[in-house]
Amino acid sequence: MTWYNTALGDKMDYLEKLNGQQRQAVTAGLGQILVLAGPGSGKTRVLTYRVAQLIGQMGVAPYHILSVTFTNKAAREMQNRLTQLIGPEAEQMWLGTFHSICAKILRRESAYLQLDSNFVIMDADDQVTLVKRIVKDLNLNDKQYKPSSLHAAISSAKNNLQAPKDLPIGNYRDEIIVRVYERYLHMMQSNNAVDFDDLLVLPVRLLQNNPEVREKYSRRFEHILVDEFQDTNMAQYELLRLLAGYHKNIFVVGDEDQSIYRWRGADYRNVLRFEEEYPNCQKILLEENYRSTQVVLDAARSVIDHNPHRTPKRLASARGKSGEKISVYTAVDDRGEAAYVVDTIQKLLKSKQANGGDIAVMYRTNAQSRLLEEAFLQSGMPYRLVGAQRFYGRREVKDIIAMLRLVQNPADEISLLRVINVPPRGIGDKTLLSLQMAALQHNISSGQVVLDMGKNGPDSPYWKSFAGRGAAPLADFGAILLGWYESASTAPLPTLFDRVINDCNYQNYIDDGTDEGTDRWENIQELRKLAYDYQERGLIDFLENLALVSDQDTLPEGGGSAPTLLTLHAAKGLEFERVFITGLDEGLMPHSRSLDDPEEMAEERRLFYVGLTRAKDVVYLVRSTQRSTYGSSEASEPSRFLRDLPAELVIQQGLAGSRRSPTGASDWRNGVYRGGNSSRWEDSGISTHSSSSSSLSGSYTVPPPPRKAAPPPAQQRFKATMRVIHPNYGEGVVLESRMEDGDETVDVHFKSVGFKRLIASLAHLEIIP
DNA sequence: AGATGAGCGGTTTTT
DNA sequence: CCGCTCATCT
C-alpha cells in the first residue's frame, strides 16, 4: 500500500506544520465536523490534510470519499496536492464542484430520469433565450414580463427546490410565473437539456425518489467534505444531506462573513441549519490568520463588525509585524482612478517593490474593468483579466459551441435555431415556422426533421411540409449535420472541430479582414486549441467543461507574472500581496441595488470584507468624486464602508480633504501621484480600443507592446504646423510640442482620429517634408 | 431573405 | 454610451 507509507512519511511533516485548531480539525474522528474558518486561516490546507488523514491514517479508501470544492481550479489544486501526498490512488476520490459532481451523477443515472445521457447544459444566455420564446408563445408583453426577471424567478424557485406547483400564488404575475416555469421545464426536457439549476435539483429529486440510488451513493460516500459551506443553497444542502444520509460523516468548512452569493440562492444560515440537524457535531474555530498583516485584519474586522447578527470573531495575524497602513486615494474621475492604479503599479514594479503577479485590482462590477484595461494598454504593462464570460460569451465562440452541441444532442433546439442559418443559407422565419410545425405534428424534434431531410432529400416525409423553395436549404443543412455525426463517431474531437469550421466556411464568414474579424478568427483558434486538449476525453466532456468553467478556473495555477484584474466575487478564495479595490463610492460599493434591503447591504459589506482580506501586505482603496454612467458624468459620494475604517490605519491621498480645483485633474500634485489623466501614457504601439488578445479559456494576457529602445531625443524635433505621419493614425498636423522630463511631448491633430498627445521617443512619428 | 438604420432600454455579482 | 430590437428597404 504505497499510499499508506507515503502518507505516513509525510505525516510527521504535515501534522507538525499545523496549529492546534487545525490539527484538531484534521485529526477529528467520525461524525459531523463544522469548521468555522476565518480568512487566511489555512482551511484549504486543513481540507487537504483531512483527506490525507482519512486515507493514510484512518484507512478510508479514496473511492469512498467525496470532496466538494468551490471551483474547478481548487479541485485541481487539491487533486495535485493529494497525489503528491498519497499517490495516484487519490484519483479514485470524487472531487469537484457541486455542478460537476452533479453532472457526473446525472449522466450515470440518466436511465432514472427523462433524460438521455448525452444531455447538454444550457448556459445563462440559453436559459433567457428559452424564456423569451415562451413569453412569445404565450403572447405575453415582454416589457411587463421581462424574460430575464421571469428566469430569475424560475431559477430562485429551483434553488429552493420548489416545483411550479409549490409556488405561492398571490397575484396574476405569480400565475404567469408558474405557467412560464411549467413550460420551461417541459421545453428543457424535450430539448434533452438541463440548466445550471437542474444540475443541482435533478440529483436531489433522483435521490429522494429512488431509494436504491440513494442507497448506492450514500453507502459509497463514507466521508464527505465541503468547502465554502456558507455559500451553499437549499438544493446543495439537501443534496449533501441525502448523500451523507447513511454514514453521516460530513466535514464542512465555511465562514459566514464570507458569504457573497445570496442572490444565487446561497444562505449562510445553512451553517445554523447544519448545527441544528446534527446536534452532536463538533465545532472547530480557525482564528489564526497566516495571510495578512495586523493592519489589514484590523481594518477588515472593523468593517465586518458593523454587520448585525453575527458571531464576533477575533482575527489574529500570525505574521508578527503590524504592516503598512491602508491607503485611500480619491481621484477626480474614473479615468483618474484607473490612471492612479496603473501608475502606482508601474512604480511598484519599477522600484522592484512588487512583482506583477503579486498584485490584484478588484472592482464591484465587470463594467469597471474597461477603464482599467485601457489604462493598462496605454501604459504598455501586461495584465491579466479574470472572466470566462468574456471569451465564452463571444458570438463566434457561442456559434461553434452551438454547432458542437447540436452534434452531441440533435434535440437541442436552442442551438439549432442559433446556427441553422449561420452563415446565411436562405433559411428565414417562415421556413423555421414550418419546421416547428412539422416537428410538432410528428412529435419529434426539429433537429430530427432536418436530419431526415438531409438523409432522404425530397423523399423525406417532411419535405412537403415546406412551401417549395424552403425545403432545399434545410436539407442542405441536414446533410452537413449528418456528416458531423459521422465525424463525431469516427474521428477525434479536433477533426470534428475542423470539419465543422470548414463545412460552414466559418472563417470566411467571420473574418472580414478588419481587426475585429481577425480577432474573432483568433478566438476560434483558441477554442480549437482547447478542443485539442480534450481529444482523449471527447465531445461530451469538452462541452460539459465549457459550460461549467468558472472565472477562477481561467487563472494559471502558479499565479503568473502580470497584475490580475477581477471582480470582488471572483477574488473569493485567492490571495495577493497587494490589493487595489476600486470604485469605493456609494452606489457602486455598496451597489445601488442593495441600498434598500438590509440583508443585501450586509452582503455588500461581506463582499468588501472578502476583498480586504485577500491582501497579504498592502491594501489600496480607490474612489473618485465623479464617474461616468451611460456617457454622462455624475458626482459620487464616498462609500459608507470607508467610514468604518479606523482613522489611525488609513492614509488619505489624492483629492481627499482638499478643495477641488476649477482647472481639474492635472493640477493635482500631492507627492504621491501626479497624473490626473492618462494621456501622458499615450503611445503609438497600442490602439486605444480595448481589443485584447485572448489566451486559453478566457483569461487575457496582454503582452507589453514591442518597443524599440529609442533614446529620448535631447532636443525638440517637432514644431506647430508641421505635417507628420504616424503608422496607426496616418497623417496629421502638429498643434504643439514641448520638452518634458527629457522627452518631447507632441500634440497632433490627425485626420483619422483627431487629437492625440504622443511621446516622441515612443511614437513612430515621421515628419512630412 | 437579408441588410441597414432609427430608437430605446439598461448595468451587480456567476455556477 | 453601446448593444439590441424592430421597421423599412433592396
Short mmCIF file of C-alpha atoms in Angstrom, two decimals, chain A residues 95-548:
data_model
loop_
_atom_site.label_atom_id
_atom_site.label_comp_id
_atom_site.label_asym_id
_atom_site.label_seq_id
_atom_site.Cartn_x
_atom_site.Cartn_y
_atom_site.Cartn_z
CA LEU A 95 -13.51 15.63 -6.22
CA GLY A 96 -15.07 18.64 -7.89
CA THR A 97 -17.61 21.43 -7.72
CA PHE A 98 -21.24 20.77 -6.90
CA HIS A 99 -22.09 21.26 -10.53
CA SER A 100 -19.50 18.93 -11.98
CA ILE A 101 -20.24 16.21 -9.44
CA CYS A 102 -23.94 16.52 -10.13
CA ALA A 103 -23.40 16.31 -13.88
CA LYS A 104 -21.46 13.12 -13.29
CA ILE A 105 -24.28 11.61 -11.26
CA LEU A 106 -26.88 12.65 -13.82
CA ARG A 107 -25.03 11.12 -16.75
CA ARG A 108 -24.61 7.87 -14.85
CA GLU A 109 -28.18 7.69 -13.70
CA SER A 110 -29.96 9.17 -16.69
CA ALA A 111 -31.98 5.97 -17.01
CA TYR A 112 -33.91 7.04 -13.93
CA LEU A 113 -34.69 10.41 -15.42
CA GLN A 114 -36.48 11.57 -18.50
CA LEU A 115 -33.16 12.48 -19.93
CA ASP A 116 -30.60 10.92 -22.26
CA SER A 117 -27.06 10.68 -21.02
CA ASN A 118 -25.94 12.95 -23.85
CA PHE A 119 -27.91 15.89 -22.46
CA VAL A 120 -26.46 19.35 -22.96
CA ILE A 121 -26.06 22.04 -20.31
CA MET A 122 -27.77 25.31 -21.14
CA ASP A 123 -25.86 28.40 -20.14
CA ALA A 124 -27.38 31.59 -18.76
CA ASP A 125 -27.94 33.06 -22.21
CA ASP A 126 -29.69 29.95 -23.46
CA GLN A 127 -31.96 29.98 -20.46
CA VAL A 128 -33.07 33.52 -21.12
CA THR A 129 -33.48 32.74 -24.82
CA LEU A 130 -35.75 29.88 -23.89
CA VAL A 131 -37.84 32.09 -21.62
CA LYS A 132 -38.02 34.66 -24.39
CA ARG A 133 -39.53 32.07 -26.68
CA ILE A 134 -42.03 31.08 -24.06
CA VAL A 135 -43.02 34.70 -23.49
CA LYS A 136 -43.61 34.98 -27.20
CA ASP A 137 -45.52 31.70 -27.42
CA LEU A 138 -47.79 32.74 -24.57
CA ASN A 139 -48.34 36.13 -26.15
CA LEU A 140 -47.08 37.97 -23.11
CA ASN A 141 -45.86 41.51 -23.14
CA ASP A 142 -42.09 41.25 -22.82
CA LYS A 143 -41.87 44.69 -21.23
CA GLN A 144 -44.19 43.74 -18.44
CA TYR A 145 -42.80 40.21 -18.19
CA LYS A 146 -39.15 40.58 -18.82
CA PRO A 147 -37.60 37.26 -19.77
CA SER A 148 -34.61 37.89 -17.55
CA SER A 149 -36.72 38.52 -14.47
CA LEU A 150 -39.01 35.58 -15.22
CA HIS A 151 -35.94 33.45 -15.50
CA ALA A 152 -34.64 34.81 -12.20
CA ALA A 153 -37.91 33.76 -10.57
CA ILE A 154 -37.64 30.27 -12.04
CA SER A 155 -34.04 29.97 -11.00
CA SER A 156 -34.71 31.02 -7.46
CA ALA A 157 -37.61 28.60 -7.22
CA LYS A 158 -35.35 25.80 -8.36
CA ASN A 159 -32.62 26.72 -5.93
CA ASN A 160 -35.20 26.47 -3.18
CA LEU A 161 -36.31 23.11 -4.52
CA GLN A 162 -39.72 24.42 -5.43
CA ALA A 163 -41.64 22.88 -8.31
CA PRO A 164 -44.17 25.07 -10.17
CA LYS A 165 -46.97 23.73 -8.01
CA ASP A 166 -45.08 24.67 -4.84
CA LEU A 167 -45.00 28.35 -5.69
CA PRO A 168 -47.34 30.60 -3.74
CA ILE A 169 -49.83 32.47 -5.88
CA GLY A 170 -50.77 35.90 -4.62
CA ASN A 171 -51.41 37.76 -7.83
CA TYR A 172 -51.69 37.43 -11.56
CA ARG A 173 -47.98 37.74 -12.06
CA ASP A 174 -47.41 34.71 -9.84
CA GLU A 175 -49.74 32.73 -12.03
CA ILE A 176 -47.81 33.77 -15.10
CA ILE A 177 -44.57 32.74 -13.46
CA VAL A 178 -45.97 29.30 -12.74
CA ARG A 179 -47.14 28.88 -16.31
CA VAL A 180 -43.83 30.00 -17.75
CA TYR A 181 -41.97 27.78 -15.29
CA GLU A 182 -44.02 24.73 -16.28
CA ARG A 183 -43.46 25.35 -19.93
CA TYR A 184 -39.80 25.97 -19.30
CA LEU A 185 -39.40 22.60 -17.62
CA HIS A 186 -41.23 20.94 -20.44
CA MET A 187 -39.09 22.56 -23.09
CA MET A 188 -35.88 21.75 -21.27
CA GLN A 189 -36.91 18.16 -21.21
CA SER A 190 -37.88 17.97 -24.87
CA ASN A 191 -34.55 19.60 -25.71
CA ASN A 192 -32.79 16.91 -23.70
CA ALA A 193 -31.16 19.75 -21.81
CA VAL A 194 -30.57 20.80 -18.23
CA ASP A 195 -29.72 24.22 -16.89
CA PHE A 196 -27.33 25.13 -14.09
CA ASP A 197 -30.05 24.85 -11.50
CA ASP A 198 -31.25 21.49 -12.79
CA LEU A 199 -27.77 20.15 -12.27
CA LEU A 200 -28.43 20.52 -8.55
CA VAL A 201 -32.16 19.93 -8.41
CA LEU A 202 -32.37 16.79 -10.54
CA PRO A 203 -29.89 14.78 -8.47
CA VAL A 204 -31.82 15.78 -5.34
CA ARG A 205 -35.06 14.53 -6.90
CA LEU A 206 -33.27 11.44 -8.12
CA LEU A 207 -32.08 10.57 -4.63
CA GLN A 208 -35.37 11.49 -2.99
CA ASN A 209 -37.48 9.41 -5.35
CA ASN A 210 -35.29 6.37 -5.82
CA PRO A 211 -34.30 4.59 -2.61
CA GLU A 212 -31.95 2.23 -4.43
CA VAL A 213 -29.99 5.08 -5.98
CA ARG A 214 -29.89 6.93 -2.69
CA GLU A 215 -28.67 3.77 -1.01
CA LYS A 216 -25.96 3.30 -3.60
CA TYR A 217 -24.46 6.76 -3.28
CA SER A 218 -24.95 7.27 0.40
CA ARG A 219 -23.28 3.95 1.13
CA ARG A 220 -20.46 4.74 -1.20
CA PHE A 221 -19.57 8.09 0.28
CA GLU A 222 -18.28 7.19 3.71
CA HIS A 223 -16.84 10.66 4.05
CA ILE A 224 -17.99 13.92 2.55
CA LEU A 225 -16.01 17.15 2.73
CA VAL A 226 -17.32 20.53 1.65
CA ASP A 227 -15.51 23.82 1.18
CA GLU A 228 -17.17 27.27 1.24
CA PHE A 229 -20.17 25.81 3.02
CA GLN A 230 -21.59 29.27 3.75
CA ASP A 231 -22.35 29.66 0.07
CA THR A 232 -24.45 26.55 -0.37
CA ASN A 233 -28.08 26.95 -1.33
CA MET A 234 -31.10 24.86 -0.39
CA ALA A 235 -30.61 22.36 -3.20
CA GLN A 236 -26.96 21.87 -2.36
CA TYR A 237 -27.69 21.49 1.33
CA GLU A 238 -30.34 18.87 0.61
CA LEU A 239 -28.05 17.03 -1.77
CA LEU A 240 -25.39 16.80 0.93
CA ARG A 241 -27.94 15.68 3.47
CA LEU A 242 -29.05 12.87 1.20
CA LEU A 243 -25.56 11.80 0.22
CA ALA A 244 -24.39 11.81 3.82
CA GLY A 245 -27.57 10.08 4.94
CA TYR A 246 -26.05 6.66 5.50
CA HIS A 247 -22.61 7.20 7.07
CA LYS A 248 -23.25 10.70 8.36
CA ASN A 249 -19.59 11.59 8.19
CA ILE A 250 -19.61 15.11 6.92
CA PHE A 251 -16.90 17.69 7.29
CA VAL A 252 -17.84 21.21 6.25
CA VAL A 253 -15.72 24.33 6.22
CA GLY A 254 -17.10 27.82 6.00
CA ASP A 255 -17.19 31.39 7.22
CA GLU A 256 -20.48 33.24 7.50
CA ASP A 257 -18.64 36.52 6.99
CA GLN A 258 -17.58 35.47 3.52
CA SER A 259 -21.00 34.55 2.20
CA ILE A 260 -21.43 36.54 -1.01
CA TYR A 261 -23.81 34.56 -3.18
CA ARG A 262 -27.16 35.24 -1.58
CA TRP A 263 -28.53 36.40 -4.93
CA ARG A 264 -27.84 32.96 -6.26
CA GLY A 265 -29.81 31.28 -3.53
CA ALA A 266 -26.92 30.75 -1.13
CA ASP A 267 -27.83 31.01 2.51
CA TYR A 268 -25.19 31.26 5.23
CA ARG A 269 -27.84 30.14 7.67
CA ASN A 270 -27.16 26.67 6.32
CA VAL A 271 -24.38 26.73 8.88
CA LEU A 272 -27.00 27.10 11.63
CA ARG A 273 -29.19 24.52 9.96
CA PHE A 274 -26.27 22.13 9.99
CA GLU A 275 -25.81 22.60 13.72
CA GLU A 276 -29.49 22.01 14.36
CA GLU A 277 -29.62 18.99 12.15
CA TYR A 278 -26.55 17.42 13.76
CA PRO A 279 -26.66 18.47 17.42
CA ASN A 280 -23.65 16.30 18.16
CA CYS A 281 -21.50 17.94 15.55
CA GLN A 282 -18.07 19.03 16.58
CA LYS A 283 -17.39 22.70 16.05
CA ILE A 284 -13.87 23.90 15.42
CA LEU A 285 -12.80 27.51 15.01
CA LEU A 286 -9.81 28.56 12.94
CA GLU A 287 -8.95 32.08 14.01
CA GLU A 288 -5.27 32.42 13.42
CA ASN A 289 -4.51 34.22 10.19
CA TYR A 290 -1.39 33.35 8.23
CA ARG A 291 -2.05 35.64 5.35
CA SER A 292 -2.41 39.28 6.26
CA THR A 293 -0.72 41.92 8.36
CA GLN A 294 -2.47 43.01 11.54
CA VAL A 295 -3.34 46.34 9.93
CA VAL A 296 -5.24 44.60 7.16
CA LEU A 297 -7.00 42.37 9.65
CA ASP A 298 -7.93 45.21 11.99
CA ALA A 299 -9.34 47.20 9.11
CA ALA A 300 -11.26 44.19 7.81
CA ARG A 301 -12.61 43.45 11.22
CA SER A 302 -13.84 46.94 11.86
CA VAL A 303 -15.70 46.74 8.57
CA ILE A 304 -17.36 43.40 9.23
CA ASP A 305 -18.18 44.21 12.85
CA HIS A 306 -20.82 46.60 11.55
CA ASN A 307 -22.87 43.67 10.36
CA PRO A 308 -25.62 42.59 12.75
CA HIS A 309 -26.45 39.02 13.78
CA ARG A 310 -23.04 37.52 13.58
CA THR A 311 -20.69 35.84 15.99
CA PRO A 312 -17.82 38.25 16.51
CA LYS A 313 -14.52 36.55 15.86
CA ARG A 314 -11.02 37.55 16.61
CA LEU A 315 -8.66 37.80 13.69
CA ALA A 316 -5.09 37.44 14.83
CA SER A 317 -2.20 37.74 12.47
CA ALA A 318 0.48 35.15 12.90
CA ARG A 319 2.88 37.31 10.99
CA GLY A 320 4.19 39.45 13.82
CA LYS A 321 4.61 42.78 12.10
CA SER A 322 1.77 45.23 12.07
CA GLY A 323 2.18 46.28 8.45
CA GLU A 324 1.72 49.22 6.13
CA LYS A 325 -1.26 51.47 6.57
CA ILE A 326 -4.16 51.33 4.18
CA SER A 327 -4.08 53.98 1.52
CA VAL A 328 -7.30 55.65 0.47
CA TYR A 329 -6.88 57.57 -2.75
CA THR A 330 -9.52 59.94 -4.07
CA ALA A 331 -9.33 60.65 -7.78
CA VAL A 332 -11.11 63.33 -9.73
CA ASP A 333 -12.94 60.93 -12.00
CA ASP A 334 -12.97 57.30 -13.02
CA ARG A 335 -10.25 57.82 -15.61
CA GLY A 336 -8.07 59.31 -12.93
CA GLU A 337 -8.86 56.35 -10.74
CA ALA A 338 -7.60 53.94 -13.39
CA ALA A 339 -4.58 56.12 -14.08
CA TYR A 340 -3.69 56.15 -10.38
CA VAL A 341 -3.91 52.38 -10.15
CA VAL A 342 -1.79 51.81 -13.24
CA ASP A 343 0.74 54.46 -12.33
CA THR A 344 1.11 53.15 -8.79
CA ILE A 345 1.61 49.62 -10.06
CA GLN A 346 4.13 50.82 -12.58
CA LYS A 347 6.13 52.49 -9.82
CA LEU A 348 5.96 49.39 -7.64
CA LEU A 349 7.28 47.25 -10.46
CA LYS A 350 9.94 49.71 -11.46
CA SER A 351 11.26 50.01 -7.93
CA LYS A 352 11.08 46.24 -7.55
CA GLN A 353 8.84 46.55 -4.53
CA ALA A 354 6.49 44.03 -6.06
CA ASN A 355 6.08 41.54 -8.86
CA GLY A 356 3.18 41.93 -11.22
CA GLY A 357 1.76 38.56 -10.29
CA ASP A 358 1.50 39.58 -6.64
CA ILE A 359 -0.88 42.43 -7.40
CA ALA A 360 -4.64 42.37 -7.90
CA VAL A 361 -7.05 45.10 -8.89
CA MET A 362 -10.62 44.42 -7.78
CA TYR A 363 -13.94 46.03 -8.53
CA ARG A 364 -17.64 45.52 -7.91
CA THR A 365 -18.91 45.32 -11.46
CA ASN A 366 -17.35 43.99 -14.63
CA ALA A 367 -18.00 47.26 -16.42
CA GLN A 368 -15.36 48.88 -14.25
CA SER A 369 -12.63 46.80 -15.83
CA ARG A 370 -12.82 48.72 -19.07
CA LEU A 371 -11.14 51.92 -18.00
CA LEU A 372 -8.55 49.91 -16.11
CA GLU A 373 -7.82 47.86 -19.21
CA GLU A 374 -7.47 50.98 -21.28
CA ALA A 375 -5.07 52.48 -18.79
CA PHE A 376 -3.02 49.28 -18.75
CA LEU A 377 -2.94 49.15 -22.52
CA GLN A 378 -1.77 52.71 -22.71
CA SER A 379 0.94 52.10 -20.16
CA GLY A 380 2.16 49.10 -22.09
CA MET A 381 2.10 46.97 -18.96
CA PRO A 382 0.75 43.44 -19.32
CA TYR A 383 -2.26 42.49 -17.23
CA ARG A 384 -4.50 39.51 -16.72
CA LEU A 385 -8.27 39.78 -16.79
CA VAL A 386 -10.28 37.15 -14.96
CA GLY A 387 -13.59 36.43 -16.59
CA ALA A 388 -14.51 33.41 -18.62
CA GLN A 389 -17.67 35.08 -19.81
CA ARG A 390 -15.60 37.46 -21.85
CA PHE A 391 -14.43 34.61 -24.02
CA TYR A 392 -17.31 32.16 -23.99
CA GLY A 393 -19.84 34.92 -24.40
CA ARG A 394 -18.43 35.98 -27.73
CA ARG A 395 -20.70 35.43 -30.67
CA GLU A 396 -18.27 33.39 -32.73
CA VAL A 397 -17.39 31.14 -29.81
CA LYS A 398 -21.05 30.60 -28.97
CA ASP A 399 -21.78 29.76 -32.61
CA ILE A 400 -19.22 26.99 -32.75
CA ILE A 401 -20.21 25.65 -29.35
CA ALA A 402 -23.84 25.58 -30.52
CA MET A 403 -22.86 23.58 -33.60
CA LEU A 404 -20.95 21.09 -31.46
CA ARG A 405 -23.81 20.88 -29.01
CA LEU A 406 -26.11 20.05 -31.86
CA VAL A 407 -23.81 17.21 -32.78
CA GLN A 408 -23.92 15.89 -29.24
CA ASN A 409 -27.66 16.30 -28.95
CA PRO A 410 -29.84 16.92 -32.03
CA ALA A 411 -32.80 17.73 -29.81
CA ASP A 412 -31.11 20.94 -28.65
CA GLU A 413 -33.41 23.36 -30.38
CA ILE A 414 -31.87 26.48 -28.90
CA SER A 415 -28.58 25.59 -30.55
CA LEU A 416 -30.30 24.53 -33.76
CA LEU A 417 -32.09 27.84 -34.08
CA ARG A 418 -28.90 29.68 -33.31
CA VAL A 419 -26.86 28.14 -36.10
CA ILE A 420 -29.31 26.82 -38.66
CA ASN A 421 -28.80 29.95 -40.71
CA VAL A 422 -25.19 30.69 -39.83
CA PRO A 423 -23.68 31.61 -42.17
CA PRO A 424 -26.83 32.75 -44.02
CA ARG A 425 -28.09 29.93 -46.20
CA GLY A 426 -31.54 31.14 -47.06
CA ILE A 427 -33.48 29.85 -44.09
CA GLY A 428 -35.78 32.57 -42.80
CA ASP A 429 -38.52 32.98 -40.24
CA LYS A 430 -41.15 31.45 -42.45
CA THR A 431 -39.22 28.27 -43.08
CA LEU A 432 -38.43 27.99 -39.39
CA LEU A 433 -42.08 28.31 -38.51
CA SER A 434 -42.93 25.48 -40.91
CA LEU A 435 -40.12 23.45 -39.42
CA GLN A 436 -41.50 23.82 -35.94
CA MET A 437 -44.99 22.94 -37.14
CA ALA A 438 -43.69 19.81 -38.85
CA ALA A 439 -41.78 18.76 -35.75
CA LEU A 440 -44.81 19.34 -33.55
CA GLN A 441 -47.11 17.39 -35.84
CA HIS A 442 -44.86 14.37 -35.93
CA ASN A 443 -43.91 14.66 -32.30
CA ILE A 444 -40.18 14.68 -32.94
CA SER A 445 -37.55 17.37 -32.55
CA SER A 446 -36.82 19.94 -35.23
CA GLY A 447 -33.33 18.52 -35.40
CA GLN A 448 -34.71 15.10 -36.37
CA VAL A 449 -36.76 16.66 -39.15
CA VAL A 450 -33.74 18.46 -40.56
CA LEU A 451 -31.63 15.32 -40.34
CA ASP A 452 -34.19 13.22 -42.12
CA MET A 453 -34.45 15.77 -44.89
CA GLY A 454 -30.68 15.76 -45.19
CA LYS A 455 -30.69 12.00 -45.46
CA ASN A 456 -33.64 11.40 -47.75
CA GLY A 457 -33.92 14.65 -49.64
CA PRO A 458 -37.26 15.10 -51.46
CA ASP A 459 -38.23 11.55 -50.42
CA SER A 460 -38.35 12.65 -46.80
CA PRO A 461 -41.88 12.55 -45.41
CA TYR A 462 -41.32 16.05 -44.06
CA TRP A 463 -40.34 17.55 -47.39
CA LYS A 464 -43.87 18.51 -48.31
CA SER A 465 -44.33 20.48 -45.12
CA PHE A 466 -42.37 23.26 -46.74
CA ALA A 467 -43.56 25.60 -49.40
CA GLY A 468 -41.43 24.91 -52.46
CA ARG A 469 -38.05 26.54 -52.09
CA GLY A 470 -37.97 26.35 -48.28
CA ALA A 471 -37.07 22.69 -48.10
CA ALA A 472 -33.83 22.70 -50.08
CA PRO A 473 -31.64 24.78 -47.76
CA LEU A 474 -32.95 22.82 -44.78
CA ALA A 475 -31.98 19.58 -46.43
CA ASP A 476 -28.56 21.04 -47.21
CA PHE A 477 -28.04 21.86 -43.57
CA GLY A 478 -29.35 18.43 -42.59
CA ALA A 479 -26.78 16.80 -44.88
CA ILE A 480 -24.00 18.83 -43.31
CA LEU A 481 -25.17 17.83 -39.84
CA LEU A 482 -25.22 14.18 -40.85
CA GLY A 483 -21.61 14.49 -41.88
CA TRP A 484 -20.78 15.90 -38.47
CA TYR A 485 -22.42 13.00 -36.67
CA GLU A 486 -20.43 10.57 -38.70
CA SER A 487 -17.29 12.50 -37.93
CA ALA A 488 -18.14 12.61 -34.24
CA SER A 489 -18.44 8.86 -34.02
CA THR A 490 -15.35 8.03 -36.04
CA ALA A 491 -12.85 10.87 -35.69
CA PRO A 492 -11.20 12.63 -32.73
CA LEU A 493 -12.59 15.89 -31.48
CA PRO A 494 -10.16 18.25 -33.25
CA THR A 495 -11.04 16.62 -36.57
CA LEU A 496 -14.73 17.16 -35.91
CA PHE A 497 -13.97 20.71 -34.92
CA ASP A 498 -12.13 21.40 -38.19
CA ARG A 499 -14.86 19.77 -40.17
CA VAL A 500 -17.49 21.96 -38.56
CA ILE A 501 -15.45 25.07 -39.30
CA ASN A 502 -14.77 24.04 -42.88
CA ASP A 503 -18.24 22.79 -43.76
CA CYS A 504 -19.77 26.12 -42.98
CA ASN A 505 -16.89 28.13 -44.27
CA TYR A 506 -16.79 29.83 -40.94
CA GLN A 507 -13.51 31.66 -41.36
CA ASN A 508 -14.78 33.29 -44.49
CA TYR A 509 -17.95 34.25 -42.67
CA ILE A 510 -16.38 35.68 -39.55
CA ASP A 511 -13.05 37.09 -40.69
CA ASP A 512 -13.83 40.04 -42.90
CA GLY A 513 -10.27 41.34 -42.85
CA THR A 514 -10.93 44.02 -40.23
CA ASP A 515 -9.12 43.90 -36.90
CA GLU A 516 -12.30 42.70 -35.32
CA GLY A 517 -12.63 39.92 -37.88
CA THR A 518 -9.09 38.76 -37.25
CA ASP A 519 -9.76 38.85 -33.54
CA ARG A 520 -12.83 36.69 -33.99
CA TRP A 521 -10.98 34.15 -36.01
CA GLU A 522 -8.25 34.05 -33.38
CA ASN A 523 -10.88 33.25 -30.78
CA ILE A 524 -11.95 30.28 -32.85
CA GLN A 525 -8.33 29.17 -32.93
CA GLU A 526 -8.22 29.42 -29.15
CA LEU A 527 -11.30 27.29 -28.86
CA ARG A 528 -9.74 24.79 -31.22
CA LYS A 529 -6.65 24.56 -29.02
CA LEU A 530 -8.92 23.75 -26.14
CA ALA A 531 -10.66 21.08 -28.19
CA TYR A 532 -7.26 19.60 -28.79
CA ASP A 533 -6.77 19.18 -25.04
CA TYR A 534 -9.97 17.17 -24.93
CA GLN A 535 -9.30 14.79 -27.75
CA GLU A 536 -8.85 11.93 -25.31
CA ARG A 537 -11.93 12.71 -23.30
CA GLY A 538 -14.25 13.56 -26.14
CA LEU A 539 -17.09 15.86 -27.04
CA ILE A 540 -19.34 15.40 -24.01
CA ASP A 541 -16.58 16.23 -21.56
CA PHE A 542 -15.43 19.11 -23.69
CA LEU A 543 -18.85 20.73 -23.80
CA GLU A 544 -19.52 20.00 -20.17
CA ASN A 545 -16.32 21.66 -19.12
CA LEU A 546 -17.00 24.66 -21.32
CA ALA A 547 -20.38 25.01 -19.64
CA LEU A 548 -19.02 24.68 -16.13
#
